[in-house]
XYZ file of C-alpha atoms in Angstrom:
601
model
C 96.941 119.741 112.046
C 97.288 116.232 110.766
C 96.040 112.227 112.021
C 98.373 109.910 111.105
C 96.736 106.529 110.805
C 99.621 104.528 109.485
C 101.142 103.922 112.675
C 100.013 104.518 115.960
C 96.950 106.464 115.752
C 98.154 110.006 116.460
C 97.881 114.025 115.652
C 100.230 116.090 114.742
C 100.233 119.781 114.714
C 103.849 121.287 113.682
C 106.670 119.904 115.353
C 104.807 118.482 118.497
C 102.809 115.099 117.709
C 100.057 113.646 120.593
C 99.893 109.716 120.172
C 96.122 108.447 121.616
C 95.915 106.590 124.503
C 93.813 103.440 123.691
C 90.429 103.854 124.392
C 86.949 103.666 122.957
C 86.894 106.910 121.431
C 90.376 106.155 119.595
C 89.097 103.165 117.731
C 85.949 105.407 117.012
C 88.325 108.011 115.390
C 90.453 105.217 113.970
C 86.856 104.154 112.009
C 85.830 106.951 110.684
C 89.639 107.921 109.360
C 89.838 104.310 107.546
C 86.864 106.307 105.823
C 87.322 109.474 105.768
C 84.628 111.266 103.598
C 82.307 108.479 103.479
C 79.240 107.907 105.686
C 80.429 105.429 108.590
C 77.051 103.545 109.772
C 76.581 103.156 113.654
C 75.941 99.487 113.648
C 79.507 99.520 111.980
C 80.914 101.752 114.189
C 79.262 99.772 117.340
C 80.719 96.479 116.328
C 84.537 98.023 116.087
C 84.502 99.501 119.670
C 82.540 96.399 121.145
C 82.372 93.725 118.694
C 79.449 91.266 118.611
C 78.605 91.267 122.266
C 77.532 95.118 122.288
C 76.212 96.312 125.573
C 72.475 97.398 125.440
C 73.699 101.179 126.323
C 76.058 101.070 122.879
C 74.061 103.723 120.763
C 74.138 106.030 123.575
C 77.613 105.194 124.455
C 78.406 105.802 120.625
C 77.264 109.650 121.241
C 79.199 110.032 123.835
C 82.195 108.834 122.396
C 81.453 110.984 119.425
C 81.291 113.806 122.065
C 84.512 112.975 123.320
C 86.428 113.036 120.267
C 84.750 116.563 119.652
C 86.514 118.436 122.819
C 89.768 116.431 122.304
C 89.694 118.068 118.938
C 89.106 121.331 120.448
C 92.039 121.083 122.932
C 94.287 120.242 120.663
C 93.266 122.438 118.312
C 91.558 120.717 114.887
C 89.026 122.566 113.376
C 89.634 121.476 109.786
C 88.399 118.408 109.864
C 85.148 118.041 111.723
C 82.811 115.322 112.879
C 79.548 115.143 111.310
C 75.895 113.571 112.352
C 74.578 112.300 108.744
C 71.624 110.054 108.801
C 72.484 106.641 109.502
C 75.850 107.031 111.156
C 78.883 110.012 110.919
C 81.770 111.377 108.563
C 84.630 112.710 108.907
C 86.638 115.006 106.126
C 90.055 115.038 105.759
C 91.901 115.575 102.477
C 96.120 114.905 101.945
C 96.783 117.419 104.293
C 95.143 116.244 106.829
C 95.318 112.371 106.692
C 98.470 110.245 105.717
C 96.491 107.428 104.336
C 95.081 109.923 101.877
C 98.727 111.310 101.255
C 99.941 108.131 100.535
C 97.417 106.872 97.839
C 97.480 109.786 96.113
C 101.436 110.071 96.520
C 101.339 106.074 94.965
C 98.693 107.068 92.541
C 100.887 110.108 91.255
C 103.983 107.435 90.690
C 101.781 105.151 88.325
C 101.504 107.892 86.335
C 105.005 109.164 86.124
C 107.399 107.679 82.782
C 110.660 108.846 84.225
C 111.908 105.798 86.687
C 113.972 107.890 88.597
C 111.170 110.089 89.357
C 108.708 107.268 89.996
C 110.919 105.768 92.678
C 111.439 109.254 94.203
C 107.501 109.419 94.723
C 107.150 106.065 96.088
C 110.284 106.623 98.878
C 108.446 109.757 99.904
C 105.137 107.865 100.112
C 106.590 104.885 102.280
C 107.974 107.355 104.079
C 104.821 108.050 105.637
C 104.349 104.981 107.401
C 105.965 104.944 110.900
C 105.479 101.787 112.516
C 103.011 99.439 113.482
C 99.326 99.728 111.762
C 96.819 101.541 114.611
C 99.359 99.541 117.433
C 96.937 101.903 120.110
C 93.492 100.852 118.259
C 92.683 97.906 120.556
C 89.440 96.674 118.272
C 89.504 93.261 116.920
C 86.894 93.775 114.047
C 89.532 96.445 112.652
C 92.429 94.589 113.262
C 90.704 91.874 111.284
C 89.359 93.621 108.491
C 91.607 97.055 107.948
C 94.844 96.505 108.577
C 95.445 93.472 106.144
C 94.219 95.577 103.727
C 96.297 98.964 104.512
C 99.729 96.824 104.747
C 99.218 94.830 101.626
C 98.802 98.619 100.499
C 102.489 99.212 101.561
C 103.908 95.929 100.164
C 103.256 96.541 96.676
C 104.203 99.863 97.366
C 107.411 98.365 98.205
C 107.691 95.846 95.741
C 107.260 98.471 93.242
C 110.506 100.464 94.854
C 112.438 97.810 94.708
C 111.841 97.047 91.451
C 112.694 100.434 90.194
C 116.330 99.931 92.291
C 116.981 97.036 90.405
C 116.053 98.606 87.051
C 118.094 101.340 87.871
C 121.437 99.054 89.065
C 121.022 100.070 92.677
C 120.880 96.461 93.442
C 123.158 97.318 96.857
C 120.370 99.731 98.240
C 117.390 97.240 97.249
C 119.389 94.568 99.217
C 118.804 96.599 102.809
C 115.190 96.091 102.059
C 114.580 93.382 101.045
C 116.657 91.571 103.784
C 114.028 93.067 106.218
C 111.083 92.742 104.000
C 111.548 88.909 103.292
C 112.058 88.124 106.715
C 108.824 89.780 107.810
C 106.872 88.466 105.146
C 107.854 84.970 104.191
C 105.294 84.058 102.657
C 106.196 86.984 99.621
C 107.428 85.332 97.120
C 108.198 88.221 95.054
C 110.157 90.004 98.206
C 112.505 86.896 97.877
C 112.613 86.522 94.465
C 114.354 90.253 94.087
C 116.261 89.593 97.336
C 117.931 86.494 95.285
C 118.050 88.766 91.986
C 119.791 91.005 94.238
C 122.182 88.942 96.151
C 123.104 87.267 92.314
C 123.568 90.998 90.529
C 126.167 92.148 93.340
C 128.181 88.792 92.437
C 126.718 86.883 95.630
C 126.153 83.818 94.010
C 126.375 81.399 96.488
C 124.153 83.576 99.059
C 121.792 83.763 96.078
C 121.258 80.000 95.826
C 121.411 79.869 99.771
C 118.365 82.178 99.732
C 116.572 79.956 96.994
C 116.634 77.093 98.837
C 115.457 78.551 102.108
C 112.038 79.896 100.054
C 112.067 76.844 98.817
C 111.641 74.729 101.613
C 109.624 77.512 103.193
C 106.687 76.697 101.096
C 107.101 73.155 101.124
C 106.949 72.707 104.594
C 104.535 75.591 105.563
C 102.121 75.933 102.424
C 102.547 72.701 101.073
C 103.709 74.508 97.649
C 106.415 74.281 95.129
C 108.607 77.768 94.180
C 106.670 79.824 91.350
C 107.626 79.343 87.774
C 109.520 82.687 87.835
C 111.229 81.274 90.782
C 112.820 78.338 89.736
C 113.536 80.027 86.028
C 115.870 82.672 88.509
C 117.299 79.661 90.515
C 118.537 77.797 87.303
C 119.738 81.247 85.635
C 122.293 81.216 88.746
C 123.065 77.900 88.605
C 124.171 78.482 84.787
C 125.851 81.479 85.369
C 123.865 83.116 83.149
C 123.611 86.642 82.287
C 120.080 87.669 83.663
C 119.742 90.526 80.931
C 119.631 94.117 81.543
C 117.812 95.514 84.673
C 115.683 97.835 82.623
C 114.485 94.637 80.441
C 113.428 92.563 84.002
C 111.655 95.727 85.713
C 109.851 98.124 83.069
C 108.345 101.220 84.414
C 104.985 101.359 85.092
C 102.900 100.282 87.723
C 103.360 96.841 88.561
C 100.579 93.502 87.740
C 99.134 91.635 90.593
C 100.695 88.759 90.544
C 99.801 84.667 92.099
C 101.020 86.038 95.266
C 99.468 89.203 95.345
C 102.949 91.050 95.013
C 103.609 93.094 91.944
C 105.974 91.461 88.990
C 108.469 92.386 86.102
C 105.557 92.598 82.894
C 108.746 91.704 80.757
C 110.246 88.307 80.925
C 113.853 87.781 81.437
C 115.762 86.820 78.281
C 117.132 83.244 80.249
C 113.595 82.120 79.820
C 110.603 83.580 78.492
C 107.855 83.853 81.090
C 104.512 83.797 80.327
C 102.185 86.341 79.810
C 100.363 87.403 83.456
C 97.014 85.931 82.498
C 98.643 82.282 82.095
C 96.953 79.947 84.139
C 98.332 76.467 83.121
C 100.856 74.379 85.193
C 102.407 71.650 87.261
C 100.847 70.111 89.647
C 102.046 71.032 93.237
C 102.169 68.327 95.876
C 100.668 69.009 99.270
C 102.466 68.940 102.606
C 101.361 66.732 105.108
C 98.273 65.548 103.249
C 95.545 63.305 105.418
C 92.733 61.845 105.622
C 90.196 61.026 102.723
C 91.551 57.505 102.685
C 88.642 56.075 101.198
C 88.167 58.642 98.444
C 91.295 58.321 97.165
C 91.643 54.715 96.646
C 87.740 54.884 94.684
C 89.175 57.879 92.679
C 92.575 56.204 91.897
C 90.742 53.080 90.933
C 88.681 54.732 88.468
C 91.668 56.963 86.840
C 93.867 54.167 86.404
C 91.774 51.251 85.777
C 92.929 49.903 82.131
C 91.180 50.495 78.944
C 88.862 52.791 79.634
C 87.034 55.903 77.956
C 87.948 59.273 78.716
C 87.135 59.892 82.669
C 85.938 62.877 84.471
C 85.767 63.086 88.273
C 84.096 66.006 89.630
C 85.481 66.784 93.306
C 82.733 69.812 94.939
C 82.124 70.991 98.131
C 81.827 74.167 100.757
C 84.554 76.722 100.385
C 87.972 75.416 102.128
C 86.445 71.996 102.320
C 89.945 71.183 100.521
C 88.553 69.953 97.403
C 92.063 71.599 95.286
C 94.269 69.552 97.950
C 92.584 66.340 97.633
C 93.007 66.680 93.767
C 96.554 67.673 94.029
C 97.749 64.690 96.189
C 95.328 62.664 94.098
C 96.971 63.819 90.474
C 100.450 62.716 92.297
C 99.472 59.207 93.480
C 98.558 58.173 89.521
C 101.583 60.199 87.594
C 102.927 57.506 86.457
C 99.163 56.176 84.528
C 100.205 59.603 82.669
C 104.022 59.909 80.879
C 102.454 63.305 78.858
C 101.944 65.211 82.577
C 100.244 66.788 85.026
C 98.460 70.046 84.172
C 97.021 71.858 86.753
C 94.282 74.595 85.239
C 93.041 77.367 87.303
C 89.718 78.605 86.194
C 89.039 81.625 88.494
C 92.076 84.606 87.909
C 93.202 86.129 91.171
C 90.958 88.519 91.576
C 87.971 86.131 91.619
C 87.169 86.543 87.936
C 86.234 83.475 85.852
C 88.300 82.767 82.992
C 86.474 82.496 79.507
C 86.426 79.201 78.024
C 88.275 80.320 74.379
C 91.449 81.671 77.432
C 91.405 78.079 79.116
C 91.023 76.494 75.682
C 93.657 78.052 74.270
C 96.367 77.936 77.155
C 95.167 74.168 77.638
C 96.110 73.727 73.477
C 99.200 75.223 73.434
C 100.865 73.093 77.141
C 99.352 69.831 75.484
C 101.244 70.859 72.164
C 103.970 68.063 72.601
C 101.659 65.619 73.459
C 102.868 61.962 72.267
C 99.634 60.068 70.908
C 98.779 57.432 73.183
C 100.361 59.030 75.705
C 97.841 59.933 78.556
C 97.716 63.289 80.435
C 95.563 64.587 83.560
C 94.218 67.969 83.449
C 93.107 69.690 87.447
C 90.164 72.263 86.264
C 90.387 74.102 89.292
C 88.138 76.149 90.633
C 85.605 75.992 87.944
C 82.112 78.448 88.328
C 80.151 76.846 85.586
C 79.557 73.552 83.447
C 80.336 76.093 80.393
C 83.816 77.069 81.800
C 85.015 73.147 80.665
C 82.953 71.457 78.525
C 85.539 71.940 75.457
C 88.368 71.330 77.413
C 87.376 67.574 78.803
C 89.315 64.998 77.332
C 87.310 63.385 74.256
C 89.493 60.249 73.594
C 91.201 58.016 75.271
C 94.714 60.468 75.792
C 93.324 61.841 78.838
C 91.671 62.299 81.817
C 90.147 65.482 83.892
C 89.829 66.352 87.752
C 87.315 68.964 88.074
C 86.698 70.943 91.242
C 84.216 73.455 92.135
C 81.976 74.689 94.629
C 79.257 73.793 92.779
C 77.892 70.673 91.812
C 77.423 71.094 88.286
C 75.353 68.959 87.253
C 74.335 69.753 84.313
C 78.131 69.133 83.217
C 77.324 65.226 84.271
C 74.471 64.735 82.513
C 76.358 65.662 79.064
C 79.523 64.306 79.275
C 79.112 61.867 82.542
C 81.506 61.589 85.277
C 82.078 60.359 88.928
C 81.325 62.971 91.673
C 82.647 63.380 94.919
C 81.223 65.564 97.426
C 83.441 66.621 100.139
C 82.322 67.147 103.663
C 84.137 68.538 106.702
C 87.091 65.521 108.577
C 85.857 62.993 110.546
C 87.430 63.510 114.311
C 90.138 60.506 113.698
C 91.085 63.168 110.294
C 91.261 66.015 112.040
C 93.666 64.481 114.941
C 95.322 62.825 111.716
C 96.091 66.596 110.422
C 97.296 67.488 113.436
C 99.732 64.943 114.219
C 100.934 65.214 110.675
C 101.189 69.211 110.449
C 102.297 69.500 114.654
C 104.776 66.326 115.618
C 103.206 63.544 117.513
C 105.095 64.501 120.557
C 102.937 68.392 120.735
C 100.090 66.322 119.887
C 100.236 63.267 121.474
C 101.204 65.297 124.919
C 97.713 66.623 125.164
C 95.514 64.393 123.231
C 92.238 65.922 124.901
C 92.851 69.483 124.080
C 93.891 68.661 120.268
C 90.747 66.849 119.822
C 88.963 70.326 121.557
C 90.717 72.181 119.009
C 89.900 70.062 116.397
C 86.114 70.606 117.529
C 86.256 74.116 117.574
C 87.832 74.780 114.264
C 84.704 72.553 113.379
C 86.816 69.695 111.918
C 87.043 71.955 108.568
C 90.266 71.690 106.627
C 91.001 75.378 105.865
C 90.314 75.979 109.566
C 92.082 73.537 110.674
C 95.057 74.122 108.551
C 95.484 78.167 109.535
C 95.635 76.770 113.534
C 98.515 74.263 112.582
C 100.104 77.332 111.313
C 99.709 79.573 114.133
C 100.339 76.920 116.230
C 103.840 76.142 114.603
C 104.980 79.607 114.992
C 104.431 79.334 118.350
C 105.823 76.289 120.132
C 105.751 76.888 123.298
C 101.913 77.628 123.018
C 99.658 74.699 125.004
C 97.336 73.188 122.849
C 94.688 74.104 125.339
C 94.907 77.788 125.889
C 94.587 78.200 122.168
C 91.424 76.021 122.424
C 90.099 78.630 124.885
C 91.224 81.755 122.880
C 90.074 80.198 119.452
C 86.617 79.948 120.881
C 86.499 83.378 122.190
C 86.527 84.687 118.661
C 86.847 81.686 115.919
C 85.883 83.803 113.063
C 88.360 86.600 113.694
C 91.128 84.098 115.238
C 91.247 82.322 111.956
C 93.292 83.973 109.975
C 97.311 84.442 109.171
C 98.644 88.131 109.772
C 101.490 87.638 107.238
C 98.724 86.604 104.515
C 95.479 87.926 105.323
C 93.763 86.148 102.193
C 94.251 82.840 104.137
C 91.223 83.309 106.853
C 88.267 81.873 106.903
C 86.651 85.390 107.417
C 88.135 85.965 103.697
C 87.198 82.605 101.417
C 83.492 82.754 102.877
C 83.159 86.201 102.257
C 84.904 85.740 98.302
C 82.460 82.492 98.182
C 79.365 84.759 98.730
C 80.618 87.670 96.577
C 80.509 85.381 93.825
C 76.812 84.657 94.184
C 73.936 86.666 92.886
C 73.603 89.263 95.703
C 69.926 87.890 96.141
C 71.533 84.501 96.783
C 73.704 85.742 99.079
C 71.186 87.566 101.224
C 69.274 84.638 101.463
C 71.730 82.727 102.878
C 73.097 85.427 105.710
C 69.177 85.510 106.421
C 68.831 81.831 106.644
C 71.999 81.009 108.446
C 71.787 83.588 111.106
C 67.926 82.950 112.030
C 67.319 79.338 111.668
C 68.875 76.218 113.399
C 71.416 73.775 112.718
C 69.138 71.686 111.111
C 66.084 72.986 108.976
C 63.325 71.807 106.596
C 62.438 73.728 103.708
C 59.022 74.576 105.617
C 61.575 76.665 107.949
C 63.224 78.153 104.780
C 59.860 79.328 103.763
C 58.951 81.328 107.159
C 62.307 83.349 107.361
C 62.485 83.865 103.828
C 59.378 85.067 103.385
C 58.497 83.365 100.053
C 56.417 80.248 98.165
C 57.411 77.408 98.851
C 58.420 77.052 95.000
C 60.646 79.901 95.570
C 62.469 79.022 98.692
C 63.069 75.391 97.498
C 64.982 77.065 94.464
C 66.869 79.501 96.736
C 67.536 76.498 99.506
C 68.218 74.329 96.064
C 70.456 76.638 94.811
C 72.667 77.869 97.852
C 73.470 73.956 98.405
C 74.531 73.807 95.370
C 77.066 76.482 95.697
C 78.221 74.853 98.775
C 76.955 76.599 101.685
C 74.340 74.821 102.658
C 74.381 70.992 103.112
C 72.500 67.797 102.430
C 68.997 69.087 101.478
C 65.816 68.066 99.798
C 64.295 65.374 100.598
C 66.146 65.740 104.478
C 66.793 68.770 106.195
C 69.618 71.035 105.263
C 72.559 71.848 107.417
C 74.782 75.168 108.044
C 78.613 74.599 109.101
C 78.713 76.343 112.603
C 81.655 78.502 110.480
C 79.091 79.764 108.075
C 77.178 80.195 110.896
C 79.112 82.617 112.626
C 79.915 84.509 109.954
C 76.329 84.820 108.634
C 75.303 86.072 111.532
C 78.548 88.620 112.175
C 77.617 89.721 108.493
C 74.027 89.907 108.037
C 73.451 92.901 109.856
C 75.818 95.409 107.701
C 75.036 93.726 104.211
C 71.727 92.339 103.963
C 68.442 93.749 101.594
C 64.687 92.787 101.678
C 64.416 89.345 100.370
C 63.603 89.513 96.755
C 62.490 86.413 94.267
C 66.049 85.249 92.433
């Protein structure tokens, strides 16, 4: 007997295989499987078969589900892998044999550690042949549809990536190109799925197609993300264009397990002999414009003034705000608009790796050095700290004569960085409602827009006039044309927090920055905010911060002090503090599953 989970939620025993009608105790089953041989609690389990709104009858409902699931598992026969009552919630054990998720990890895990290419790609077919359609396509639960199934197909893309690496090593650049047609078109947003598609298309002698595809990704993430093409990218693109020999296969895709790479999609370790690449930690490079950039009028022309105004020391300009506030945007378009104040380039430095861990200061340093190498003296260049978690991060990498000039942005307001080496700050807020129609008309067409001019202002309202928000609608929104602006008013509101997000690149929700933003906080921080935002008001004093928190007054003013610093909580001391209705909502979807007794940070 065996559940297969990647696919429709099903059991199979032999030849004959029973695929669940959807129902309440299917998602059940589907939550404890995405877990199998871990305690499941039943708040958790609540939430995926009713969501927020949970009847009062739930926990009783719960054990009856559980029941359920017990004499389906008779009649058909399982008896291996049983249903337990732990305290706090249930289990379920399964091992390989039982469970294809289980299968497949430890099918992918046994490639990684195989030398032999051919055998490594052997492994991986049989473990993607273990997926059989749409993720849990019977499991009608939002909160897993939200929060599992991103994570269980990027699990098959790298999977896939990796496979069709190994073709190309091994020359079967014919049998990748099946693939990869399907697996580019379904995720567009892959870069790496395209960039082997065009490595492909150019190693069968399809030249022309090759380019053809290039130029498609190209203006792809131009016109949707507001991106250029990644470095390896346009090194492939002018390879073809020289008719160059790319190098041997086995030189572009080594064996091994493949590195994360800026999209999340696995990458070649070994540059190809055209051009050397740089080494996966590099950080440093161009400046990418932004699509359909509006709004911040006013900003810009006080920041532009003060970066270009003549004879002047070194300046620093310190752009912070909430998560997805668009602080990196603004500096992007911003580094654009004064290029020409600075013939030695624009650098653009990314401080935080892609797994959310800070970069040391000796990395940046050093990877800042060696791109400002050809520097002409006199000549002026503009460095875009992105992303930076501390004052320490930069300090030795702010410009100290009069060759340069730094954009910093962070979350946080660092101001300790000001008071030693000075600076103009900016904090961001959320769009005025003339910016958010703005974004709109600029991202949509005025004729979608301008057609219902009511409803896109009710949009703009309920994605809270916040950029990131604002900019994941657009998308959705764009992929759907025939959809009225005001039926996807009324089904944004029905579930904003879940609603925005991008299937095809689940690290684009809202769900998914605020939950990275509070990951990075101390974990007493970040309690102390879900308890705040879920139980307190719009508007609070720090006398209200006090009751919920259960602390001094000296304490919660540093906790209040310290979480609007980081962004989540606005305005402050000596007013009252504010809570986006965003955080809002997801403080209080969260709080219950992750927060601890209060202690003093």
């Amino acid at each position: 007997m065996r559940f297969q989970l990647l696919g429709p939620l099903s059991i199979t025993d032999g030849s004959d295989t029973v695929v669940l009608q959807p129902s309440k105790p299917t998602i059940l089953l589907a939550s404890l499987l995405l877990h199998a041989n871990s305690v499941v609690s039943a708040d958790y389990l609540q939430r995926t078969m009713w969501g927020e709104e949970q009847p009062a009858t739930s926990r009783a409902a719960l054990q009856t589900c559980v029941l359920r699931l017990r004499r389906l598992f008779t009649k058909h026969g399982v008896t291996e892998t049983p249903i337990e009552a732990v305290p706090g919630g249930y289990r379920i054990t399964a091992g390989p044999r039982h469970l294809d998720l289980i299968g497949f990890r430890e099918e992918v895990r046994r490639a990684e550690e195989t030398a032999d290419p051919e055998s490594e790609l052997h492994v991986l077919k049989g473990a993607l042949s273990l997926w059989e359609g749409s993720v849990l396509a019977n499991v009608r639960s939002d909160v897993l549809h939200r929060d599992e199934v991103p994570r269980l197909v990027e699990e098959r893309l790298r999977t896939l990536e990796r496979a069709c690496d190994l073709k190309l090593r091994l020359g079967r650049c014919g049998e990748a190109l099946v693939e990869l047609w399907s697996a580019s078109r379904a995720h567009p947003g892959h870069e790496r799925f395209r960039e082997q598609l065009i490595e492909a298309l150019y190693r069968t002698g399809r030249q022309t197609e090759a380019l053809a595809e290039y130029r498609l990704v190209k203006d792809y993430l131009h016109d949707e993300l507001g991106v250029d093409p990644s470095p390896a990218l346009r090194r492939l693109e002018m390879a073809i264009l020289r008719g160059e020999d790319l190098g041997p296969a086995e030189d572009r895709h080594p064996a091994g397990p493949a590195y994360v790479s800026n999209t999340g999609a696995g990458q070649p370790e070994h540059p190809a002999p055209v051009a050397p690449a740089p080494a996966p930690k590099a950080m440093v490079g161009p400046v990418a414009t932004v699509h359909s950039f509006t709004g911040r009028a006013a900003e810009c022309a006080a920041l532009r003034e003060r970066l270009t105004a003549p004879g002047q020391d070194p300046v620093t300009l310190l752009v912070s705000g909430a998560p997805g506030i668009g602080k990196t945007a603004l500096a992007r378009h911003l580094a654009h608009q004064v290029k020409d104040a600075f013939p030695a380039g624009l650098f653009m430095v990314r401080m935080v790796a892609p797994d959310g861990t800070p970069r040391s200061p000796e990395d940046a340093a050093a990877e800042v050095s060696a791109a400002l190498r050809d520097q002409v003296p006199g000549e002026r260049a503009l460095l875009l700290l992105d992303d930076v978690v501390d004052a320490e991060q930069v300090r030795q990498l702010l410009p100290a004569g009069a060759d340069g000039a730094a954009i910093v942005t962070s979350r946080r307001g660092l101001a300790g960085l000001v008071a030693t080496h000075g600076g103009w700050v900016l904090r961001l807020g959320t769009f005025s409602e003339e910016e958010s129609y703005a974004l709109l008309l600029a991202v949509l067409g005025a004729e979608r827009v301008e057609a219902e001019p009511e409803a896109a202002r009710s949009l703009a309202e309920a994605c809270g006039h916040h950029p990131l928000a604002l900019r994941i609608m657009s998308a959705r929104l764009l992929t759907r044309p025939a959809l009225r602006l005001a039926d996807s008013v009324s089904w944004l509101a029905e579930d904003p927090l879940a609603r925005l997000s991008l299937a095809d690149s689940p690290e684009l929700s809202v769900h998914r920055v605020l939950g990275g933003a509070l990951d990075r906080l101390d974990p007493r921080l970040a309690d102390a905010f879900l308890k705040v935002a879920a139980q307190i008001p719009d508007h609070f004093t720090a006398e209200d911060g006090v009751r919920v928190l259960g602390m001094s007054p000296a304490e919660a003013d540093d906790v209040l002090d310290r979480l609007a610093d980081a962004g989540l909580l606005e305005e402050g001391p000596p007013g009252p503090y504010r809570v986006h209705e965003l955080l809002r909502v997801y403080a209080r979807r969260t709080a219950p599953y992750r927060s601890r007794p209060i202690q003093k940070v």
